Amino acid sequence: MSRYGTGLNAIMAFVVIAAAGHSTLSSHTTMDVAKGAVPEFTDEQRGRIFDRVMRISDAPVTEMAAPEVADSLPEEVPMQELPNDIIREIPLVRGHKFVKFDDRILVVSSASRLVIAMIPRYKLLP
């Protein structure tokens, strides 16, 4: 192998090792450069979050139109704490809150108030 080929292989190996060492996101997280890490919930996790939140009888139901994913939640809309059992079961929701609607749940970043997931009822039917 020529010196050029050996040098190129060494550089490629270094790049691969460096990239692997800097990969801190799990396979359940995507990166939106403008907003930071955004968790991707499985259908099962989405169902568990929806069922558990809908059973919280004293959580207020928001009457306004629901913002879309990646939109900011208006300041006047109160966010609720996710139940501790859901946080233990689905650690991806740590640092997030929810907003309950009649037919959907919004999972919202506590820090930025960005909607990171919308879990509608119809998606959970068999």
CSV table of N, CA and C in Angstrom, one decimal:
chain,number,residue,atom,x,y,z
A,1,MET,N,0.9,-1.2,0.0
A,1,MET,CA,0.0,0.0,0.0
A,1,MET,C,0.9,1.2,0.0
A,2,SER,N,0.5,2.2,-0.7
A,2,SER,CA,1.3,3.5,-0.8
A,2,SER,C,1.2,4.3,0.4
A,3,ARG,N,2.1,5.2,0.6
A,3,ARG,CA,2.1,6.1,1.7
A,3,ARG,C,0.8,6.9,1.7
A,4,TYR,N,0.3,7.3,0.5
A,4,TYR,CA,-0.9,8.0,0.4
A,4,TYR,C,-2.1,7.2,1.0
A,5,GLY,N,-2.2,5.9,0.6
A,5,GLY,CA,-3.3,5.1,1.0
A,5,GLY,C,-3.2,4.8,2.5
A,6,THR,N,-2.0,4.6,3.1
A,6,THR,CA,-1.9,4.4,4.5
A,6,THR,C,-2.3,5.7,5.3
A,7,GLY,N,-1.9,6.8,4.8
A,7,GLY,CA,-2.3,8.1,5.5
A,7,GLY,C,-3.8,8.3,5.4
A,8,LEU,N,-4.4,8.0,4.3
A,8,LEU,CA,-5.8,8.2,4.1
A,8,LEU,C,-6.6,7.3,5.1
A,9,ASN,N,-6.1,6.0,5.2
A,9,ASN,CA,-6.8,5.1,6.1
A,9,ASN,C,-6.6,5.5,7.5
A,10,ALA,N,-5.5,6.1,7.9
A,10,ALA,CA,-5.3,6.6,9.3
A,10,ALA,C,-6.2,7.7,9.6
A,11,ILE,N,-6.4,8.6,8.6
A,11,ILE,CA,-7.3,9.8,8.8
A,11,ILE,C,-8.7,9.3,8.9
A,12,MET,N,-9.1,8.4,8.1
A,12,MET,CA,-10.5,7.9,8.1
A,12,MET,C,-10.8,7.2,9.5
A,13,ALA,N,-9.8,6.4,10.0
A,13,ALA,CA,-10.0,5.8,11.2
A,13,ALA,C,-10.1,6.8,12.4
A,14,PHE,N,-9.3,7.8,12.3
A,14,PHE,CA,-9.4,8.9,13.4
A,14,PHE,C,-10.8,9.5,13.3
A,15,VAL,N,-11.3,9.9,12.2
A,15,VAL,CA,-12.6,10.5,12.0
A,15,VAL,C,-13.7,9.6,12.6
A,16,VAL,N,-13.7,8.4,12.2
A,16,VAL,CA,-14.7,7.4,12.7
A,16,VAL,C,-14.6,7.3,14.3
A,17,ILE,N,-13.4,7.2,14.8
A,17,ILE,CA,-13.3,7.1,16.3
A,17,ILE,C,-13.8,8.4,17.0
A,18,ALA,N,-13.4,9.5,16.4
A,18,ALA,CA,-13.8,10.8,17.0
A,18,ALA,C,-15.3,11.0,16.9
A,19,ALA,N,-15.9,10.6,15.8
A,19,ALA,CA,-17.4,10.7,15.7
A,19,ALA,C,-18.1,9.8,16.7
A,20,ALA,N,-17.6,8.6,16.9
A,20,ALA,CA,-18.2,7.7,17.8
A,20,ALA,C,-18.1,8.2,19.2
A,21,GLY,N,-17.0,8.8,19.6
A,21,GLY,CA,-16.8,9.3,20.9
A,21,GLY,C,-17.6,10.5,21.2
A,22,HIS,N,-18.1,11.2,20.2
A,22,HIS,CA,-18.9,12.4,20.5
A,22,HIS,C,-20.4,12.1,20.3
A,23,SER,N,-20.8,10.9,20.0
A,23,SER,CA,-22.2,10.6,19.8
A,23,SER,C,-22.8,10.3,21.2
A,24,THR,N,-23.5,11.3,21.7
A,24,THR,CA,-24.1,11.2,23.1
A,24,THR,C,-25.6,11.0,23.0
A,25,LEU,N,-26.2,11.0,21.8
A,25,LEU,CA,-27.6,10.9,21.7
A,25,LEU,C,-28.0,9.4,21.6
A,26,SER,N,-29.1,9.0,22.3
A,26,SER,CA,-29.5,7.6,22.1
A,26,SER,C,-30.2,7.4,20.8
A,27,SER,N,-30.5,6.1,20.5
A,27,SER,CA,-31.2,5.8,19.3
A,27,SER,C,-32.6,6.3,19.3
A,28,HIS,N,-33.1,6.7,20.5
A,28,HIS,CA,-34.5,7.2,20.6
A,28,HIS,C,-34.6,8.7,20.6
A,29,THR,N,-33.5,9.4,20.1
A,29,THR,CA,-33.5,10.8,20.1
A,29,THR,C,-33.1,11.3,18.8
A,30,THR,N,-33.7,12.3,18.3
A,30,THR,CA,-33.3,13.0,17.0
A,30,THR,C,-32.7,14.3,17.4
A,31,MET,N,-32.0,14.9,16.5
A,31,MET,CA,-31.4,16.2,16.8
A,31,MET,C,-32.0,17.2,15.8
A,32,ASP,N,-32.7,18.2,16.4
A,32,ASP,CA,-33.1,19.4,15.6
A,32,ASP,C,-32.2,20.5,16.0
A,33,VAL,N,-31.4,20.9,15.1
A,33,VAL,CA,-30.3,21.9,15.4
A,33,VAL,C,-30.9,23.1,16.0
A,34,ALA,N,-32.0,23.6,15.6
A,34,ALA,CA,-32.6,24.8,16.2
A,34,ALA,C,-33.1,24.6,17.6
A,35,LYS,N,-33.5,23.4,17.9
A,35,LYS,CA,-34.2,23.2,19.2
A,35,LYS,C,-33.5,22.3,20.2
A,36,GLY,N,-32.5,21.6,19.8
A,36,GLY,CA,-31.8,20.7,20.6
A,36,GLY,C,-32.4,19.2,20.5
A,37,ALA,N,-32.1,18.4,21.4
A,37,ALA,CA,-32.5,17.0,21.3
A,37,ALA,C,-34.0,16.8,21.5
A,38,VAL,N,-34.6,16.0,20.6
A,38,VAL,CA,-36.0,15.8,20.7
A,38,VAL,C,-36.2,14.3,20.7
A,39,PRO,N,-36.9,13.8,21.8
A,39,PRO,CA,-37.1,12.4,21.9
A,39,PRO,C,-38.1,11.8,20.9
A,40,GLU,N,-37.9,10.6,20.4
A,40,GLU,CA,-38.8,9.9,19.6
A,40,GLU,C,-39.4,8.8,20.4
A,41,PHE,N,-40.7,8.9,20.7
A,41,PHE,CA,-41.4,7.9,21.5
A,41,PHE,C,-41.9,6.7,20.6
A,42,THR,N,-41.8,5.5,21.1
A,42,THR,CA,-42.4,4.4,20.3
A,42,THR,C,-43.9,4.5,20.4
A,43,ASP,N,-44.6,3.7,19.6
A,43,ASP,CA,-46.1,3.7,19.7
A,43,ASP,C,-46.6,3.2,21.1
A,44,GLU,N,-45.9,2.3,21.6
A,44,GLU,CA,-46.2,1.8,23.0
A,44,GLU,C,-46.0,2.8,24.0
A,45,GLN,N,-44.9,3.6,24.0
A,45,GLN,CA,-44.7,4.7,24.9
A,45,GLN,C,-45.7,5.8,24.8
A,46,ARG,N,-46.0,6.1,23.5
A,46,ARG,CA,-47.1,7.1,23.3
A,46,ARG,C,-48.4,6.7,23.9
A,47,GLY,N,-48.7,5.4,23.7
A,47,GLY,CA,-50.0,4.9,24.3
A,47,GLY,C,-50.0,4.9,25.8
A,48,ARG,N,-48.8,4.6,26.4
A,48,ARG,CA,-48.7,4.6,27.9
A,48,ARG,C,-48.9,6.0,28.4
A,49,ILE,N,-48.2,7.0,27.8
A,49,ILE,CA,-48.3,8.4,28.2
A,49,ILE,C,-49.8,8.9,28.0
A,50,PHE,N,-50.4,8.6,26.9
A,50,PHE,CA,-51.8,9.0,26.7
A,50,PHE,C,-52.7,8.5,27.7
A,51,ASP,N,-52.7,7.1,27.9
A,51,ASP,CA,-53.6,6.5,28.8
A,51,ASP,C,-53.4,7.0,30.2
A,52,ARG,N,-52.2,7.2,30.7
A,52,ARG,CA,-51.9,7.6,32.1
A,52,ARG,C,-52.3,9.1,32.3
A,53,VAL,N,-52.0,9.9,31.3
A,53,VAL,CA,-52.4,11.3,31.5
A,53,VAL,C,-53.9,11.5,31.4
A,54,MET,N,-54.6,10.8,30.5
A,54,MET,CA,-56.0,10.9,30.4
A,54,MET,C,-56.8,10.5,31.6
A,55,ARG,N,-56.1,9.6,32.4
A,55,ARG,CA,-56.7,9.1,33.7
A,55,ARG,C,-56.5,10.1,34.8
A,56,ILE,N,-55.8,11.2,34.6
A,56,ILE,CA,-55.6,12.2,35.7
A,56,ILE,C,-56.8,13.1,35.6
A,57,SER,N,-57.8,12.8,36.5
A,57,SER,CA,-59.1,13.5,36.5
A,57,SER,C,-59.0,15.0,36.8
A,58,ASP,N,-58.0,15.4,37.6
A,58,ASP,CA,-57.9,16.8,38.0
A,58,ASP,C,-57.0,17.7,37.1
A,59,ALA,N,-56.4,17.1,36.1
A,59,ALA,CA,-55.6,17.8,35.1
A,59,ALA,C,-56.6,18.6,34.2
A,60,PRO,N,-56.4,19.9,34.2
A,60,PRO,CA,-57.3,20.8,33.3
A,60,PRO,C,-57.2,20.4,31.9
A,61,VAL,N,-58.4,20.5,31.2
A,61,VAL,CA,-58.4,20.2,29.8
A,61,VAL,C,-58.4,21.6,29.1
A,62,THR,N,-57.4,21.8,28.2
A,62,THR,CA,-57.2,23.0,27.5
A,62,THR,C,-58.2,23.2,26.4
A,63,GLU,N,-58.9,24.3,26.3
A,63,GLU,CA,-59.9,24.6,25.3
A,63,GLU,C,-59.5,25.2,24.1
A,64,MET,N,-58.2,25.7,24.0
A,64,MET,CA,-57.8,26.4,22.8
A,64,MET,C,-57.4,25.4,21.7
A,65,ALA,N,-57.1,25.9,20.5
A,65,ALA,CA,-56.6,25.0,19.4
A,65,ALA,C,-55.2,24.6,19.8
A,66,ALA,N,-54.9,23.3,19.6
A,66,ALA,CA,-53.6,22.8,19.9
A,66,ALA,C,-52.5,23.2,18.9
A,67,PRO,N,-51.4,23.7,19.5
A,67,PRO,CA,-50.3,24.1,18.6
A,67,PRO,C,-49.7,22.8,17.9
A,68,GLU,N,-49.0,22.9,16.9
A,68,GLU,CA,-48.3,21.8,16.2
A,68,GLU,C,-47.0,21.5,16.9
A,69,VAL,N,-46.5,20.3,16.6
A,69,VAL,CA,-45.2,19.9,17.0
A,69,VAL,C,-44.2,20.9,16.5
A,70,ALA,N,-43.2,21.3,17.4
A,70,ALA,CA,-42.1,22.2,17.1
A,70,ALA,C,-42.6,23.7,17.3
A,71,ASP,N,-43.9,23.9,17.5
A,71,ASP,CA,-44.4,25.3,17.8
A,71,ASP,C,-44.2,25.5,19.3
A,72,SER,N,-44.2,26.8,19.7
A,72,SER,CA,-44.1,27.2,21.1
A,72,SER,C,-45.5,27.2,21.7
A,73,LEU,N,-45.6,26.7,22.9
A,73,LEU,CA,-46.9,26.8,23.6
A,73,LEU,C,-47.1,28.2,24.2
A,74,PRO,N,-48.2,28.8,23.9
A,74,PRO,CA,-48.4,30.2,24.4
A,74,PRO,C,-48.2,30.2,26.0
A,75,GLU,N,-47.7,31.3,26.4
A,75,GLU,CA,-47.4,31.5,27.9
A,75,GLU,C,-48.7,31.3,28.7
A,76,GLU,N,-49.9,31.7,28.2
A,76,GLU,CA,-51.1,31.6,29.0
A,76,GLU,C,-51.6,30.2,29.2
A,77,VAL,N,-51.0,29.2,28.5
A,77,VAL,CA,-51.5,27.8,28.6
A,77,VAL,C,-50.6,27.1,29.7
A,78,PRO,N,-51.3,26.7,30.8
A,78,PRO,CA,-50.5,26.0,31.8
A,78,PRO,C,-50.0,24.6,31.5
A,79,MET,N,-48.8,24.3,31.8
A,79,MET,CA,-48.3,23.0,31.6
A,79,MET,C,-48.4,22.2,33.0
A,80,GLN,N,-48.6,20.9,32.9
A,80,GLN,CA,-48.7,20.0,34.0
A,80,GLN,C,-47.5,19.1,34.1
A,81,GLU,N,-47.2,18.7,35.4
A,81,GLU,CA,-46.1,17.7,35.6
A,81,GLU,C,-46.6,16.4,35.1
A,82,LEU,N,-45.7,15.6,34.5
A,82,LEU,CA,-46.0,14.3,34.1
A,82,LEU,C,-45.9,13.4,35.4
A,83,PRO,N,-46.7,12.4,35.5
A,83,PRO,CA,-46.7,11.5,36.7
A,83,PRO,C,-45.3,10.8,36.8
A,84,ASN,N,-44.9,10.7,38.1
A,84,ASN,CA,-43.6,10.1,38.4
A,84,ASN,C,-43.4,8.7,37.8
A,85,ASP,N,-44.5,7.9,37.8
A,85,ASP,CA,-44.4,6.5,37.3
A,85,ASP,C,-44.2,6.5,35.8
A,86,ILE,N,-44.7,7.5,35.1
A,86,ILE,CA,-44.4,7.6,33.6
A,86,ILE,C,-42.9,8.0,33.4
A,87,ILE,N,-42.4,8.9,34.2
A,87,ILE,CA,-41.0,9.3,34.1
A,87,ILE,C,-40.1,8.2,34.4
A,88,ARG,N,-40.4,7.4,35.4
A,88,ARG,CA,-39.6,6.2,35.7
A,88,ARG,C,-39.7,5.2,34.6
A,89,GLU,N,-40.8,5.0,34.0
A,89,GLU,CA,-41.0,4.0,33.0
A,89,GLU,C,-40.5,4.4,31.6
A,90,ILE,N,-40.6,5.7,31.3
A,90,ILE,CA,-40.1,6.3,30.1
A,90,ILE,C,-39.2,7.5,30.4
A,91,PRO,N,-37.9,7.2,30.6
A,91,PRO,CA,-37.0,8.3,31.0
A,91,PRO,C,-36.9,9.4,30.0
A,92,LEU,N,-37.3,9.1,28.7
A,92,LEU,CA,-37.2,10.2,27.7
A,92,LEU,C,-38.1,11.4,28.0
A,93,VAL,N,-39.1,11.2,28.9
A,93,VAL,CA,-40.0,12.3,29.2
A,93,VAL,C,-39.4,13.2,30.3
A,94,ARG,N,-38.3,12.8,30.9
A,94,ARG,CA,-37.7,13.7,32.0
A,94,ARG,C,-37.4,15.1,31.4
A,95,GLY,N,-37.8,16.1,32.2
A,95,GLY,CA,-37.6,17.5,31.7
A,95,GLY,C,-38.7,18.0,30.8
A,96,HIS,N,-39.8,17.2,30.7
A,96,HIS,CA,-41.0,17.6,29.9
A,96,HIS,C,-42.2,17.7,30.8
A,97,LYS,N,-43.2,18.4,30.3
A,97,LYS,CA,-44.5,18.5,30.9
A,97,LYS,C,-45.6,18.1,29.9
A,98,PHE,N,-46.8,18.2,30.3
A,98,PHE,CA,-47.9,17.9,29.3
A,98,PHE,C,-49.0,18.9,29.4
A,99,VAL,N,-49.7,19.0,28.3
A,99,VAL,CA,-51.0,19.8,28.2
A,99,VAL,C,-52.0,18.8,27.7
A,100,LYS,N,-53.2,18.8,28.4
A,100,LYS,CA,-54.2,17.8,28.1
A,100,LYS,C,-55.3,18.5,27.3
A,101,PHE,N,-55.7,17.9,26.2
A,101,PHE,CA,-56.9,18.3,25.4
A,101,PHE,C,-57.9,17.2,25.4
A,102,ASP,N,-59.1,17.5,24.9
A,102,ASP,CA,-60.1,16.4,24.9
A,102,ASP,C,-59.7,15.2,24.1
A,103,ASP,N,-59.0,15.4,23.0
A,103,ASP,CA,-58.6,14.3,22.1
A,103,ASP,C,-57.1,14.1,21.9
A,104,ARG,N,-56.3,14.8,22.6
A,104,ARG,CA,-54.9,14.6,22.5
A,104,ARG,C,-54.1,15.1,23.7
A,105,ILE,N,-52.8,14.7,23.7
A,105,ILE,CA,-51.9,15.1,24.8
A,105,ILE,C,-50.7,15.8,24.0
A,106,LEU,N,-50.3,16.9,24.5
A,106,LEU,CA,-49.1,17.5,24.0
A,106,LEU,C,-48.0,17.3,25.1
A,107,VAL,N,-46.8,16.8,24.6
A,107,VAL,CA,-45.6,16.7,25.5
A,107,VAL,C,-44.8,18.0,25.1
A,108,VAL,N,-44.5,18.7,26.2
A,108,VAL,CA,-43.8,20.0,26.0
A,108,VAL,C,-42.5,20.1,26.8
A,109,SER,N,-41.5,20.7,26.2
A,109,SER,CA,-40.3,21.0,26.9
A,109,SER,C,-40.5,22.0,28.0
A,110,SER,N,-40.1,21.6,29.2
A,110,SER,CA,-40.3,22.5,30.4
A,110,SER,C,-39.5,23.8,30.2
A,111,ALA,N,-38.3,23.7,29.6
A,111,ALA,CA,-37.5,24.9,29.6
A,111,ALA,C,-37.9,25.8,28.4
A,112,SER,N,-38.2,25.3,27.3
A,112,SER,CA,-38.4,26.2,26.1
A,112,SER,C,-39.9,26.3,25.7
A,113,ARG,N,-40.8,25.5,26.3
A,113,ARG,CA,-42.2,25.5,26.0
A,113,ARG,C,-42.5,25.1,24.6
A,114,LEU,N,-41.5,24.4,23.9
A,114,LEU,CA,-41.7,23.9,22.6
A,114,LEU,C,-42.5,22.5,22.7
A,115,VAL,N,-43.4,22.4,21.8
A,115,VAL,CA,-44.2,21.1,21.7
A,115,VAL,C,-43.3,20.1,21.0
A,116,ILE,N,-42.9,19.0,21.7
A,116,ILE,CA,-42.0,18.0,21.2
A,116,ILE,C,-42.8,16.7,20.7
A,117,ALA,N,-44.0,16.6,21.1
A,117,ALA,CA,-44.8,15.4,20.7
A,117,ALA,C,-46.3,15.8,20.9
A,118,MET,N,-47.1,15.3,19.9
A,118,MET,CA,-48.5,15.3,20.0
A,118,MET,C,-49.0,13.9,19.9
A,119,ILE,N,-49.8,13.5,20.9
A,119,ILE,CA,-50.3,12.1,20.9
A,119,ILE,C,-51.8,12.2,20.8
A,120,PRO,N,-52.3,12.0,19.6
A,120,PRO,CA,-53.8,12.0,19.4
A,120,PRO,C,-54.4,10.7,19.8
A,121,ARG,N,-55.7,10.7,20.2
A,121,ARG,CA,-56.4,9.5,20.5
A,121,ARG,C,-56.5,8.6,19.4
A,122,TYR,N,-56.9,9.1,18.2
A,122,TYR,CA,-57.1,8.2,17.0
A,122,TYR,C,-55.9,7.3,16.6
A,123,LYS,N,-54.7,7.8,16.9
A,123,LYS,CA,-53.5,7.0,16.5
A,123,LYS,C,-53.4,5.8,17.4
A,124,LEU,N,-54.0,5.7,18.5
A,124,LEU,CA,-53.8,4.6,19.5
A,124,LEU,C,-54.9,3.5,19.3
A,125,LEU,N,-55.9,3.7,18.5
A,125,LEU,CA,-56.9,2.7,18.3
A,125,LEU,C,-56.3,1.6,17.5
A,126,PRO,N,-56.7,0.3,17.8
A,126,PRO,CA,-56.2,-0.8,17.0
A,126,PRO,C,-56.6,-0.8,15.6
